[in-house]
Each structure stands twice: as structure tokens, then as C-alpha cells.
């Protein structure tokens, strides 16, 4: 079978997150703090819209760019948000991941460089490789602040794309207005495509969300419903940006994903009617409880958004620490090394979990920090 495989297939391994998930499936009553999706259900109004779509036989292809009515809803929102972006176009993707794939297929030639901050979302690095590019991770430890000078120093004539993700997975870091503006203006000045992954925009606990598109009309924004409405399995995302680039993405969508699933697009249309404030408030409370519960023993790096934090392992490598957490407490957390980072010093903690799981997690983490053996 080996000779069937491309050189590309041999370039990367399956995600280390999958190993933790596989292990989790075998453990009895684990303390599961590894989940990258909301622990609430798809809101009832959205489920009803999807059931109605099935019952009224709305299950065929949609146009490549998505249902007209949903695109119009987005168009209206974007015209209000960015009144001066006359060239901004929008379409529905097959999840935010689908948007990321199309972006890289359109942007990259072999050897082109893509800058992103390290720690990074698990998909960025292999996706860049898959599309023939070269990843250029910028280390932002220990506080995850974005130093624009470091990004500027990493730019070469081959730099094509900067991927920006705030609120961030896996750190929960929310960039400041000054950081966001600086990155947006740098991309403009250097004529580099800035891709803003805004999938966690709803989950900002201490300050309102800010997009780099506010400072640079050429920013390509990738958004989606997976996290905001717990629709991870329904695969609806959104891409909006300069019309020419969107046109190219649509060409690739036509020949790959075809369209976002129609039933889920009807759900997405109903999603805007659902107030989500209570859900966000619940995560803020969970974040506060965790910071309160372990902040004296772990370096947490100001987790202000998404539903993650990325503490430093108090002893050993992150992989060693996680191994012990699993062995001793059936606690599932994800080590940074090989998954989210070039370093293996920190681990991801997701608080998209029940209050009871979080309490059990706090107790186990406190014991582990004090007792390596
Ligand atoms: N970007 C980030 C930062 C994410 O955390 C995720 C999901 N974990 C995605 C993109 C992909 O989301 P989707 O389910 O919409 O493909």
C-alpha cells in the first residue's frame, strides 16, 4: 500500500488531539477537559429550522456560494459593520475549516511562507504543508501577547499570508486593540494577505471583540457557527473579504466541497434570532472559577476568550504532565507539543465542560501541581 501514498501524505502525522480523544473513549467517567466544542446543545430554534428543512425536502445542493437569503443576511450585517468596505463579498463555506482550506489553496504557491503565532490552532501548520507552503511560527510565550515587531522581522519576500486568531485556540488570549491595529496595518503596508480566524468572536469575556478588518479593508475574515451555536457537526462557516479573492475561493469550493450542507444553512439562518448572552455568561463564569481555582499554582497567561486556557506544566514536559494526569486522575487535557506548538511546555485546558467536571478538574490539577510523584 505504501506506493499508493503521495509524498505529501508522508509529510505529517495525525493530530495528537485524536490520541487523547481515543484514550478518552476508553476511560470510565474521565475528567474531560479536552473538548473543543461547546457543551450546550444546538439551540432549539436552530434545531427546529433544520428539522423543517428536512421535512420540506430542502436537502439538495445550494448555489456554490450558499443560500441567497443567508448571504443577504450576512451582507446586511457586513454593510453595517464595515460601511466603507465597498469591495467586501461573502459566501458560506463547509465549516471554518473549509474556509481555511480554500484560502490556502488560493493563496499559496510552493514554498510561500505563512506566518502565525505559536501556540497555534492545530490545523494551521499541517494545512500550510498540505498546500505546499512553509509555516513560520512566531513564538509568543510566556504571555501570548502579539509583538508586531517580531512578526515584521519574520517577513521575507516569500511571505504570502499571516493567520491571525483572536480570541485564540489554544491559549484563550484576546489581542488588544493596539496589537490588532498594528498587525492589520503591517499586513497592509507589506501587501500580505491577513486572514482573521474569528470563530470565537462571540466568546470575549473582558472587552468587546475587535476585528483587524476594522483597520484594513483587505482582511479576509473566516467565521462560522460551530462554536457560537454548538453546530460543530453541521459544517457551516462563512468567508468574507475582497471580492476578487472570494471569487477565487468560490472556484475552489465548486471543485471540492461544492457547497455547505443545505439543511445546516437553514439552521444558520435561524441562529441569528437566538440570544446567546446566557451561554457566553456561563463560560465567563466557568473561566472565572478555573482562574480562581488554579491560578495560584499555574501560569495561565490571561485567558480572556474562547473556552480554553493554556497553563504551563508545573513540572516535567507537558506530555509527561498530561500522561500523569491521565494515569492518576483519568483527566483528559492536551499537551502543547506536536499539537499546538513547537514547544512541549504547556497544555490546553477546555472549560467547555459541566461545572461538576470543572470542580473535579480543579481538585486534580491542584493535587498534581504539588505532587509530581
Ligand atoms: N479555527 C479555530 C481557531 C478553531 O478552534 C476551529 C475548531 N476547533 C476551527 C477554526 C474550525 O472550525 P469548524 O468546525 O467551523 O471547521
mmCIF file of C-alpha atoms and ligand atoms in Angstrom:
data_model
loop_
_atom_site.group_PDB
_atom_site.id
_atom_site.type_symbol
_atom_site.label_atom_id
_atom_site.label_comp_id
_atom_site.label_asym_id
_atom_site.label_seq_id
_atom_site.Cartn_x
_atom_site.Cartn_y
_atom_site.Cartn_z
ATOM 1 C CA UNK A 1 0.000 0.000 0.000
ATOM 2 C CA UNK A 2 2.934 2.278 0.656
ATOM 3 C CA UNK A 3 3.449 3.082 -3.006
ATOM 4 C CA UNK A 4 -0.091 4.474 -3.153
ATOM 5 C CA UNK A 5 0.833 7.295 -0.843
ATOM 6 C CA UNK A 6 1.939 10.703 -2.040
ATOM 7 C CA UNK A 7 4.998 12.415 -0.621
ATOM 8 C CA UNK A 8 2.516 14.936 0.754
ATOM 9 C CA UNK A 9 0.769 12.258 2.812
ATOM 10 C CA UNK A 10 4.058 11.317 4.442
ATOM 11 C CA UNK A 11 4.754 14.903 5.480
ATOM 12 C CA UNK A 12 2.642 14.960 8.631
ATOM 13 C CA UNK A 13 1.117 12.779 11.314
ATOM 14 C CA UNK A 14 -2.469 12.631 12.524
ATOM 15 C CA UNK A 15 -3.251 15.138 15.269
ATOM 16 C CA UNK A 16 -2.143 14.382 18.825
ATOM 17 C CA UNK A 17 -5.608 15.541 19.920
ATOM 18 C CA UNK A 18 -7.035 12.419 18.315
ATOM 19 C CA UNK A 19 -4.836 10.254 20.561
ATOM 20 C CA UNK A 20 -6.309 11.937 23.650
ATOM 21 C CA UNK A 21 -9.849 11.548 22.266
ATOM 22 C CA UNK A 22 -9.253 7.835 21.540
ATOM 23 C CA UNK A 23 -7.912 7.361 25.050
ATOM 24 C CA UNK A 24 -10.886 9.260 26.481
ATOM 25 C CA UNK A 25 -13.308 6.881 24.818
ATOM 26 C CA UNK A 26 -11.777 4.012 26.821
ATOM 27 C CA UNK A 27 -11.724 5.668 30.262
ATOM 28 C CA UNK A 28 -14.584 5.352 32.698
ATOM 29 C CA UNK A 29 -16.003 8.671 33.950
ATOM 30 C CA UNK A 30 -12.958 10.734 32.893
ATOM 31 C CA UNK A 31 -12.459 14.359 33.902
ATOM 32 C CA UNK A 32 -12.719 15.526 30.350
ATOM 33 C CA UNK A 33 -11.219 18.972 29.845
ATOM 34 C CA UNK A 34 -10.080 18.278 26.294
ATOM 35 C CA UNK A 35 -13.168 19.138 24.295
ATOM 36 C CA UNK A 36 -13.041 21.789 21.580
ATOM 37 C CA UNK A 37 -16.769 22.254 21.239
ATOM 38 C CA UNK A 38 -19.478 23.844 23.380
ATOM 39 C CA UNK A 39 -21.098 21.627 25.990
ATOM 40 C CA UNK A 40 -24.537 23.171 25.333
ATOM 41 C CA UNK A 41 -26.914 21.776 22.699
ATOM 42 C CA UNK A 42 -27.675 23.363 19.346
ATOM 43 C CA UNK A 43 -30.319 25.972 20.370
ATOM 44 C CA UNK A 44 -33.920 24.727 19.939
ATOM 45 C CA UNK A 45 -34.840 27.377 17.344
ATOM 46 C CA UNK A 46 -31.926 26.255 15.157
ATOM 47 C CA UNK A 47 -32.812 22.570 15.513
ATOM 48 C CA UNK A 48 -36.407 23.307 14.548
ATOM 49 C CA UNK A 49 -35.301 25.177 11.431
ATOM 50 C CA UNK A 50 -33.147 22.221 10.401
ATOM 51 C CA UNK A 51 -35.950 19.709 11.022
ATOM 52 C CA UNK A 52 -38.286 21.840 8.977
ATOM 53 C CA UNK A 53 -35.733 21.969 6.163
ATOM 54 C CA UNK A 54 -35.576 18.167 6.159
ATOM 55 C CA UNK A 55 -39.358 17.799 6.258
ATOM 56 C CA UNK A 56 -39.855 20.274 3.430
ATOM 57 C CA UNK A 57 -37.216 18.456 1.381
ATOM 58 C CA UNK A 58 -34.644 21.225 1.371
ATOM 59 C CA UNK A 59 -31.712 18.869 1.206
ATOM 60 C CA UNK A 60 -30.253 19.341 -2.252
ATOM 61 C CA UNK A 61 -27.256 21.368 -3.359
ATOM 62 C CA UNK A 62 -27.382 25.096 -2.824
ATOM 63 C CA UNK A 63 -25.545 27.507 -5.116
ATOM 64 C CA UNK A 64 -21.763 27.258 -4.541
ATOM 65 C CA UNK A 65 -21.848 30.497 -2.516
ATOM 66 C CA UNK A 66 -24.725 29.328 -0.294
ATOM 67 C CA UNK A 67 -28.409 30.178 0.128
ATOM 68 C CA UNK A 68 -29.177 33.657 -1.210
ATOM 69 C CA UNK A 69 -31.227 34.567 1.862
ATOM 70 C CA UNK A 70 -28.386 33.673 4.234
ATOM 71 C CA UNK A 71 -25.815 35.555 2.163
ATOM 72 C CA UNK A 72 -28.132 38.547 2.151
ATOM 73 C CA UNK A 73 -28.396 38.360 5.951
ATOM 74 C CA UNK A 74 -24.593 38.435 6.157
ATOM 75 C CA UNK A 75 -24.348 41.158 3.517
ATOM 76 C CA UNK A 76 -26.594 43.408 5.562
ATOM 77 C CA UNK A 77 -24.626 42.771 8.752
ATOM 78 C CA UNK A 78 -21.316 43.473 6.990
ATOM 79 C CA UNK A 79 -22.564 46.670 5.309
ATOM 80 C CA UNK A 80 -23.421 47.985 8.781
ATOM 81 C CA UNK A 81 -20.186 46.784 10.344
ATOM 82 C CA UNK A 82 -17.884 47.933 7.527
ATOM 83 C CA UNK A 83 -19.712 50.732 5.675
ATOM 84 C CA UNK A 84 -16.523 51.770 3.840
ATOM 85 C CA UNK A 85 -15.649 48.283 2.566
ATOM 86 C CA UNK A 86 -17.349 48.587 -0.792
ATOM 87 C CA UNK A 87 -15.460 45.604 -2.214
ATOM 88 C CA UNK A 88 -16.340 43.062 0.528
ATOM 89 C CA UNK A 89 -18.102 39.909 -0.634
ATOM 90 C CA UNK A 90 -19.347 36.958 1.429
ATOM 91 C CA UNK A 91 -20.153 33.264 0.986
ATOM 92 C CA UNK A 92 -20.902 30.150 3.035
ATOM 93 C CA UNK A 93 -18.164 27.555 3.493
ATOM 94 C CA UNK A 94 -18.188 23.997 4.681
ATOM 95 C CA UNK A 95 -17.181 24.893 8.231
ATOM 96 C CA UNK A 96 -14.492 27.408 9.084
ATOM 97 C CA UNK A 97 -12.033 24.615 8.273
ATOM 98 C CA UNK A 98 -13.415 24.583 4.733
ATOM 99 C CA UNK A 99 -12.763 28.327 4.523
ATOM 100 C CA UNK A 100 -9.197 27.828 5.720
ATOM 101 C CA UNK A 101 -8.560 25.107 3.122
ATOM 102 C CA UNK A 102 -9.906 27.244 0.268
ATOM 103 C CA UNK A 103 -7.870 30.242 1.446
ATOM 104 C CA UNK A 104 -4.602 28.350 1.380
ATOM 105 C CA UNK A 105 -5.377 26.694 -1.955
ATOM 106 C CA UNK A 106 -5.998 30.104 -3.487
ATOM 107 C CA UNK A 107 -3.095 31.937 -1.818
ATOM 108 C CA UNK A 108 -0.127 29.584 -1.808
ATOM 109 C CA UNK A 109 2.456 28.614 -4.377
ATOM 110 C CA UNK A 110 5.090 26.029 -3.404
ATOM 111 C CA UNK A 111 7.489 27.489 -0.865
ATOM 112 C CA UNK A 112 5.346 30.506 0.036
ATOM 113 C CA UNK A 113 5.555 31.375 3.703
ATOM 114 C CA UNK A 114 2.675 31.655 6.162
ATOM 115 C CA UNK A 115 3.183 33.412 9.481
ATOM 116 C CA UNK A 116 1.130 32.570 12.570
ATOM 117 C CA UNK A 117 1.735 32.879 16.279
ATOM 118 C CA UNK A 118 2.861 29.842 18.303
ATOM 119 C CA UNK A 119 0.849 28.416 20.163
ATOM 120 C CA UNK A 120 -1.488 27.950 17.171
ATOM 121 C CA UNK A 121 -4.713 26.178 16.223
ATOM 122 C CA UNK A 122 -3.864 22.562 15.403
ATOM 123 C CA UNK A 123 -4.885 22.783 11.752
ATOM 124 C CA UNK A 124 -2.773 25.741 10.608
ATOM 125 C CA UNK A 125 0.591 24.024 10.436
ATOM 126 C CA UNK A 126 -0.408 20.818 8.558
ATOM 127 C CA UNK A 127 -2.746 22.766 6.260
ATOM 128 C CA UNK A 128 0.061 25.063 5.157
ATOM 129 C CA UNK A 129 2.233 21.996 4.492
ATOM 130 C CA UNK A 130 -0.603 20.269 2.638
ATOM 131 C CA UNK A 131 -0.956 23.261 0.330
ATOM 132 C CA UNK A 132 2.771 23.385 -0.437
ATOM 133 C CA UNK A 133 3.603 26.319 1.833
ATOM 134 C CA UNK A 134 6.089 26.756 4.643
ATOM 135 C CA UNK A 135 4.928 27.541 8.170
ATOM 136 C CA UNK A 136 6.667 30.358 10.021
ATOM 137 C CA UNK A 137 5.555 30.140 13.666
ATOM 138 C CA UNK A 138 6.244 33.177 15.861
ATOM 139 C CA UNK A 139 6.841 32.271 19.499
ATOM 140 C CA UNK A 140 4.602 34.365 21.787
ATOM 141 C CA UNK A 141 5.357 32.669 25.100
ATOM 142 C CA UNK A 142 5.072 33.282 28.001
ATOM 143 C CA UNK A 143 2.153 35.754 27.998
ATOM 144 C CA UNK A 144 0.912 35.171 24.386
ATOM 145 C CA UNK A 145 0.957 38.911 23.648
ATOM 146 C CA UNK A 146 1.408 39.739 19.976
ATOM 147 C CA UNK A 147 4.657 41.556 19.335
ATOM 148 C CA UNK A 148 4.239 43.144 15.908
ATOM 149 C CA UNK A 149 7.990 43.764 15.614
ATOM 150 C CA UNK A 150 8.576 40.023 15.865
ATOM 151 C CA UNK A 151 6.072 39.432 13.081
ATOM 152 C CA UNK A 152 7.625 42.203 10.979
ATOM 153 C CA UNK A 153 11.080 40.663 11.479
ATOM 154 C CA UNK A 154 9.840 37.288 10.179
ATOM 155 C CA UNK A 155 8.540 38.736 6.898
ATOM 156 C CA UNK A 156 10.548 37.760 3.796
ATOM 157 C CA UNK A 157 9.884 38.209 0.072
ATOM 158 C CA UNK A 158 8.143 34.790 0.211
ATOM 159 C CA UNK A 159 5.630 35.768 2.919
ATOM 160 C CA UNK A 160 2.155 35.457 1.460
ATOM 161 C CA UNK A 161 -0.188 35.123 4.419
ATOM 162 C CA UNK A 162 -0.450 35.998 8.101
ATOM 163 C CA UNK A 163 -3.055 33.990 10.005
ATOM 164 C CA UNK A 164 -4.474 35.869 12.957
ATOM 165 C CA UNK A 165 -6.694 34.231 15.584
ATOM 166 C CA UNK A 166 -8.189 36.233 18.447
ATOM 167 C CA UNK A 167 -9.750 35.008 20.724
ATOM 168 C CA UNK A 168 -7.235 32.238 20.284
ATOM 169 C CA UNK A 169 -7.274 28.487 20.406
ATOM 170 C CA UNK A 170 -5.494 27.055 22.434
ATOM 171 C CA UNK A 171 -4.499 29.971 24.712
ATOM 172 C CA UNK A 172 -7.773 31.860 25.186
ATOM 173 C CA UNK A 173 -5.716 35.012 24.607
ATOM 174 C CA UNK A 174 -7.604 38.044 23.260
ATOM 175 C CA UNK A 175 -5.382 40.512 21.442
ATOM 176 C CA UNK A 176 -5.519 44.176 22.454
ATOM 177 C CA UNK A 177 -6.814 46.900 20.155
ATOM 178 C CA UNK A 178 -3.250 48.184 19.683
ATOM 179 C CA UNK A 179 -1.943 44.716 18.761
ATOM 180 C CA UNK A 180 -4.783 44.122 16.299
ATOM 181 C CA UNK A 181 -4.353 47.504 14.642
ATOM 182 C CA UNK A 182 -0.583 47.046 14.387
ATOM 183 C CA UNK A 183 -0.888 43.638 12.680
ATOM 184 C CA UNK A 184 -3.620 44.913 10.340
ATOM 185 C CA UNK A 185 -1.526 47.918 9.284
ATOM 186 C CA UNK A 186 1.622 45.822 8.897
ATOM 187 C CA UNK A 187 -0.181 43.473 6.507
ATOM 188 C CA UNK A 188 -1.460 46.455 4.538
ATOM 189 C CA UNK A 189 1.941 48.096 4.345
ATOM 190 C CA UNK A 190 3.676 44.873 3.241
ATOM 191 C CA UNK A 191 0.833 43.815 0.934
ATOM 192 C CA UNK A 192 0.362 40.477 2.686
ATOM 193 C CA UNK A 193 -2.962 38.663 2.946
ATOM 194 C CA UNK A 194 -4.169 38.853 6.544
ATOM 195 C CA UNK A 195 -6.554 36.015 7.382
ATOM 196 C CA UNK A 196 -8.562 36.611 10.536
ATOM 197 C CA UNK A 197 -9.973 33.414 12.060
ATOM 198 C CA UNK A 198 -12.901 34.813 14.069
ATOM 199 C CA UNK A 199 -14.623 31.586 15.049
ATOM 200 C CA UNK A 200 -14.522 32.562 18.760
ATOM 201 C CA UNK A 201 -15.576 36.214 18.304
ATOM 202 C CA UNK A 202 -18.672 35.750 20.468
ATOM 203 C CA UNK A 203 -16.596 34.488 23.405
ATOM 204 C CA UNK A 204 -14.847 37.636 24.675
ATOM 205 C CA UNK A 205 -15.256 37.994 28.436
ATOM 206 C CA UNK A 206 -13.439 41.170 29.410
ATOM 207 C CA UNK A 207 -13.669 43.517 26.414
ATOM 208 C CA UNK A 208 -15.690 43.729 23.192
ATOM 209 C CA UNK A 209 -14.463 41.791 20.168
ATOM 210 C CA UNK A 210 -12.329 43.703 17.659
ATOM 211 C CA UNK A 211 -11.553 42.522 14.121
ATOM 212 C CA UNK A 212 -8.418 43.517 12.175
ATOM 213 C CA UNK A 213 -10.810 44.174 9.276
ATOM 214 C CA UNK A 214 -11.717 47.408 11.112
ATOM 215 C CA UNK A 215 -8.250 48.707 10.254
ATOM 216 C CA UNK A 216 -7.620 47.094 6.873
ATOM 217 C CA UNK A 217 -10.383 46.540 4.289
ATOM 218 C CA UNK A 218 -8.413 43.764 2.587
ATOM 219 C CA UNK A 219 -8.552 41.414 5.576
ATOM 220 C CA UNK A 220 -10.089 38.048 4.769
ATOM 221 C CA UNK A 221 -12.362 37.004 7.639
ATOM 222 C CA UNK A 222 -13.246 33.378 8.366
ATOM 223 C CA UNK A 223 -16.138 32.850 10.727
ATOM 224 C CA UNK A 224 -18.628 30.096 11.457
ATOM 225 C CA UNK A 225 -21.379 28.606 13.553
ATOM 226 C CA UNK A 226 -19.513 25.667 15.111
ATOM 227 C CA UNK A 227 -18.636 27.348 18.386
ATOM 228 C CA UNK A 228 -21.230 30.132 18.603
ATOM 229 C CA UNK A 229 -24.202 27.792 18.150
ATOM 230 C CA UNK A 230 -22.677 24.413 19.027
ATOM 231 C CA UNK A 231 -23.040 23.362 15.381
ATOM 232 C CA UNK A 232 -19.661 21.642 15.015
ATOM 233 C CA UNK A 233 -21.046 18.626 13.168
ATOM 234 C CA UNK A 234 -23.246 20.649 10.847
ATOM 235 C CA UNK A 235 -20.375 22.234 8.967
ATOM 236 C CA UNK A 236 -21.327 25.824 8.239
ATOM 237 C CA UNK A 237 -18.739 28.555 8.029
ATOM 238 C CA UNK A 238 -18.528 31.983 6.464
ATOM 239 C CA UNK A 239 -15.817 33.759 4.491
ATOM 240 C CA UNK A 240 -15.852 37.452 3.653
ATOM 241 C CA UNK A 241 -13.200 39.637 2.123
ATOM 242 C CA UNK A 242 -12.012 41.311 -1.076
ATOM 243 C CA UNK A 243 -14.346 40.331 -3.930
ATOM 244 C CA UNK A 244 -11.564 39.064 -6.242
ATOM 245 C CA UNK A 245 -10.171 36.730 -3.602
ATOM 246 C CA UNK A 246 -13.653 35.467 -2.686
ATOM 247 C CA UNK A 247 -14.288 34.768 -6.382
ATOM 248 C CA UNK A 248 -11.193 32.550 -6.472
ATOM 249 C CA UNK A 249 -12.248 30.754 -3.292
ATOM 250 C CA UNK A 250 -15.636 30.031 -4.859
ATOM 251 C CA UNK A 251 -13.912 28.432 -7.835
ATOM 252 C CA UNK A 252 -12.118 26.047 -5.497
ATOM 253 C CA UNK A 253 -15.272 25.414 -3.457
ATOM 254 C CA UNK A 254 -17.055 24.398 -6.649
ATOM 255 C CA UNK A 255 -14.430 21.723 -7.309
ATOM 256 C CA UNK A 256 -14.025 20.491 -3.719
ATOM 257 C CA UNK A 257 -16.755 20.927 -1.083
ATOM 258 C CA UNK A 258 -19.392 22.030 -3.664
ATOM 259 C CA UNK A 259 -21.421 23.908 -1.017
ATOM 260 C CA UNK A 260 -22.119 23.989 2.708
ATOM 261 C CA UNK A 261 -24.813 21.431 3.676
ATOM 262 C CA UNK A 262 -28.210 22.939 2.861
ATOM 263 C CA UNK A 263 -30.080 21.734 5.964
ATOM 264 C CA UNK A 264 -27.441 23.299 8.171
ATOM 265 C CA UNK A 265 -27.583 26.564 6.247
ATOM 266 C CA UNK A 266 -31.295 26.858 7.167
ATOM 267 C CA UNK A 267 -30.245 26.298 10.769
ATOM 268 C CA UNK A 268 -27.615 29.016 10.427
ATOM 269 C CA UNK A 269 -30.252 31.415 9.080
ATOM 270 C CA UNK A 270 -32.321 30.891 12.238
ATOM 271 C CA UNK A 271 -29.266 31.144 14.503
ATOM 272 C CA UNK A 272 -29.171 34.955 14.408
ATOM 273 C CA UNK A 273 -32.587 35.048 16.105
ATOM 274 C CA UNK A 274 -31.268 33.214 19.152
ATOM 275 C CA UNK A 275 -29.908 35.335 22.007
ATOM 276 C CA UNK A 276 -26.633 33.759 23.134
ATOM 277 C CA UNK A 277 -25.767 36.060 26.058
ATOM 278 C CA UNK A 278 -26.597 33.470 28.700
ATOM 279 C CA UNK A 279 -24.318 30.911 27.082
ATOM 280 C CA UNK A 280 -21.451 33.385 26.991
ATOM 281 C CA UNK A 281 -22.104 34.414 30.601
ATOM 282 C CA UNK A 282 -21.932 30.740 31.623
ATOM 283 C CA UNK A 283 -18.488 30.358 30.028
ATOM 284 C CA UNK A 284 -17.276 33.546 31.655
ATOM 285 C CA UNK A 285 -18.332 32.084 34.993
ATOM 286 C CA UNK A 286 -16.513 28.826 34.248
ATOM 287 C CA UNK A 287 -13.399 30.761 33.211
ATOM 288 C CA UNK A 288 -13.509 32.761 36.456
ATOM 289 C CA UNK A 289 -13.959 29.621 38.538
ATOM 290 C CA UNK A 290 -10.931 27.938 36.941
ATOM 291 C CA UNK A 291 -8.709 31.008 37.273
ATOM 292 C CA UNK A 292 -9.778 31.227 40.891
ATOM 293 C CA UNK A 293 -9.279 27.511 41.446
ATOM 294 C CA UNK A 294 -5.796 27.012 39.975
ATOM 295 C CA UNK A 295 -4.389 30.497 39.267
ATOM 296 C CA UNK A 296 -2.159 30.406 42.358
ATOM 297 C CA UNK A 297 -0.433 27.187 41.201
ATOM 298 C CA UNK A 298 -0.318 27.568 37.420
ATOM 299 C CA UNK A 299 0.859 30.264 34.985
ATOM 300 C CA UNK A 300 -2.294 30.911 32.954
ATOM 301 C CA UNK A 301 -1.389 33.858 30.707
ATOM 302 C CA UNK A 302 -4.609 35.947 30.951
ATOM 303 C CA UNK A 303 -7.286 33.748 29.316
ATOM 304 C CA UNK A 304 -9.930 36.298 28.222
ATOM 305 C CA UNK A 305 -11.788 34.487 25.461
ATOM 306 C CA UNK A 306 -12.747 31.282 23.599
ATOM 307 C CA UNK A 307 -13.181 28.458 26.141
ATOM 308 C CA UNK A 308 -9.589 27.486 26.660
ATOM 309 C CA UNK A 309 -6.591 28.258 28.752
ATOM 310 C CA UNK A 310 -3.040 27.115 28.175
ATOM 311 C CA UNK A 311 -1.263 26.708 31.506
ATOM 312 C CA UNK A 312 2.405 25.923 31.878
ATOM 313 C CA UNK A 313 3.070 22.417 33.188
ATOM 314 C CA UNK A 314 4.333 22.945 36.746
ATOM 315 C CA UNK A 315 6.883 20.153 36.315
ATOM 316 C CA UNK A 316 8.227 17.938 33.524
ATOM 317 C CA UNK A 317 7.340 18.372 29.882
ATOM 318 C CA UNK A 318 3.710 18.982 29.013
ATOM 319 C CA UNK A 319 3.499 15.450 27.589
ATOM 320 C CA UNK A 320 4.831 13.938 30.822
ATOM 321 C CA UNK A 321 2.444 16.026 32.856
ATOM 322 C CA UNK A 322 -0.542 15.051 30.719
ATOM 323 C CA UNK A 323 0.435 11.377 30.877
ATOM 324 C CA UNK A 324 0.377 11.578 34.697
ATOM 325 C CA UNK A 325 -2.950 13.447 34.671
ATOM 326 C CA UNK A 326 -4.476 10.646 32.639
ATOM 327 C CA UNK A 327 -2.917 7.794 34.616
ATOM 328 C CA UNK A 328 -3.656 9.188 38.024
ATOM 329 C CA UNK A 329 -6.949 11.049 37.663
ATOM 330 C CA UNK A 330 -8.363 9.975 34.276
ATOM 331 C CA UNK A 331 -8.103 13.660 33.457
ATOM 332 C CA UNK A 332 -8.031 14.444 29.751
ATOM 333 C CA UNK A 333 -6.059 17.535 28.766
ATOM 334 C CA UNK A 334 -3.943 18.102 25.672
ATOM 335 C CA UNK A 335 -0.178 18.701 25.636
ATOM 336 C CA UNK A 336 1.096 21.587 23.513
ATOM 337 C CA UNK A 337 3.957 19.700 21.880
ATOM 338 C CA UNK A 338 3.249 18.298 18.394
ATOM 339 C CA UNK A 339 -0.301 19.632 18.584
ATOM 340 C CA UNK A 340 -0.450 23.362 19.257
ATOM 341 C CA UNK A 341 3.172 24.379 19.402
ATOM 342 C CA UNK A 342 6.822 23.784 18.612
ATOM 343 C CA UNK A 343 7.283 23.634 22.410
ATOM 344 C CA UNK A 344 6.123 20.971 24.836
ATOM 345 C CA UNK A 345 5.842 23.099 27.949
ATOM 346 C CA UNK A 346 2.126 23.962 28.221
ATOM 347 C CA UNK A 347 -1.160 22.090 27.993
ATOM 348 C CA UNK A 348 -4.654 23.026 26.817
ATOM 349 C CA UNK A 349 -7.495 23.064 29.256
ATOM 350 C CA UNK A 350 -11.007 23.440 27.838
ATOM 351 C CA UNK A 351 -13.738 24.696 30.128
ATOM 352 C CA UNK A 352 -16.497 23.739 27.712
ATOM 353 C CA UNK A 353 -17.487 21.251 30.391
ATOM 354 C CA UNK A 354 -20.055 20.852 33.160
ATOM 355 C CA UNK A 355 -19.498 22.680 36.460
ATOM 356 C CA UNK A 356 -19.060 19.299 38.130
ATOM 357 C CA UNK A 357 -16.291 18.307 35.704
ATOM 358 C CA UNK A 358 -14.585 21.649 36.276
ATOM 359 C CA UNK A 359 -14.676 21.158 40.068
ATOM 360 C CA UNK A 360 -13.196 17.668 39.728
ATOM 361 C CA UNK A 361 -10.588 19.103 37.357
ATOM 362 C CA UNK A 362 -9.585 21.833 39.800
ATOM 363 C CA UNK A 363 -9.085 19.318 42.567
ATOM 364 C CA UNK A 364 -6.998 17.001 40.384
ATOM 365 C CA UNK A 365 -4.916 19.872 38.978
ATOM 366 C CA UNK A 366 -4.186 21.197 42.470
ATOM 367 C CA UNK A 367 -3.005 17.793 43.641
ATOM 368 C CA UNK A 368 -0.927 17.217 40.518
ATOM 369 C CA UNK A 369 0.829 20.569 40.752
ATOM 370 C CA UNK A 370 2.012 19.821 44.258
ATOM 371 C CA UNK A 371 2.921 16.196 43.780
ATOM 372 C CA UNK A 372 4.845 15.052 40.720
ATOM 373 C CA UNK A 373 5.496 11.514 42.015
HETATM 374 N N1 LIG B 1 -10.376 27.828 13.786
HETATM 375 C C1 LIG B 1 -10.188 27.626 15.096
HETATM 376 C C2 LIG B 1 -9.307 28.563 15.844
HETATM 377 C C3 LIG B 1 -10.806 26.531 15.738
HETATM 378 O O1 LIG B 1 -10.603 26.324 17.049
HETATM 379 C C4 LIG B 1 -11.632 25.659 14.982
HETATM 380 C C5 LIG B 1 -12.315 24.452 15.605
HETATM 381 N N2 LIG B 1 -11.720 23.879 16.673
HETATM 382 C C6 LIG B 1 -11.790 25.905 13.619
HETATM 383 C C7 LIG B 1 -11.157 27.016 13.057
HETATM 384 C C8 LIG B 1 -12.601 25.008 12.732
HETATM 385 O O2 LIG B 1 -13.958 25.100 12.968
HETATM 386 P P1 LIG B 1 -15.074 24.431 12.049
HETATM 387 O O3 LIG B 1 -15.767 23.425 12.902
HETATM 388 O O4 LIG B 1 -16.002 25.548 11.696
HETATM 389 O O5 LIG B 1 -14.425 23.850 10.873
#
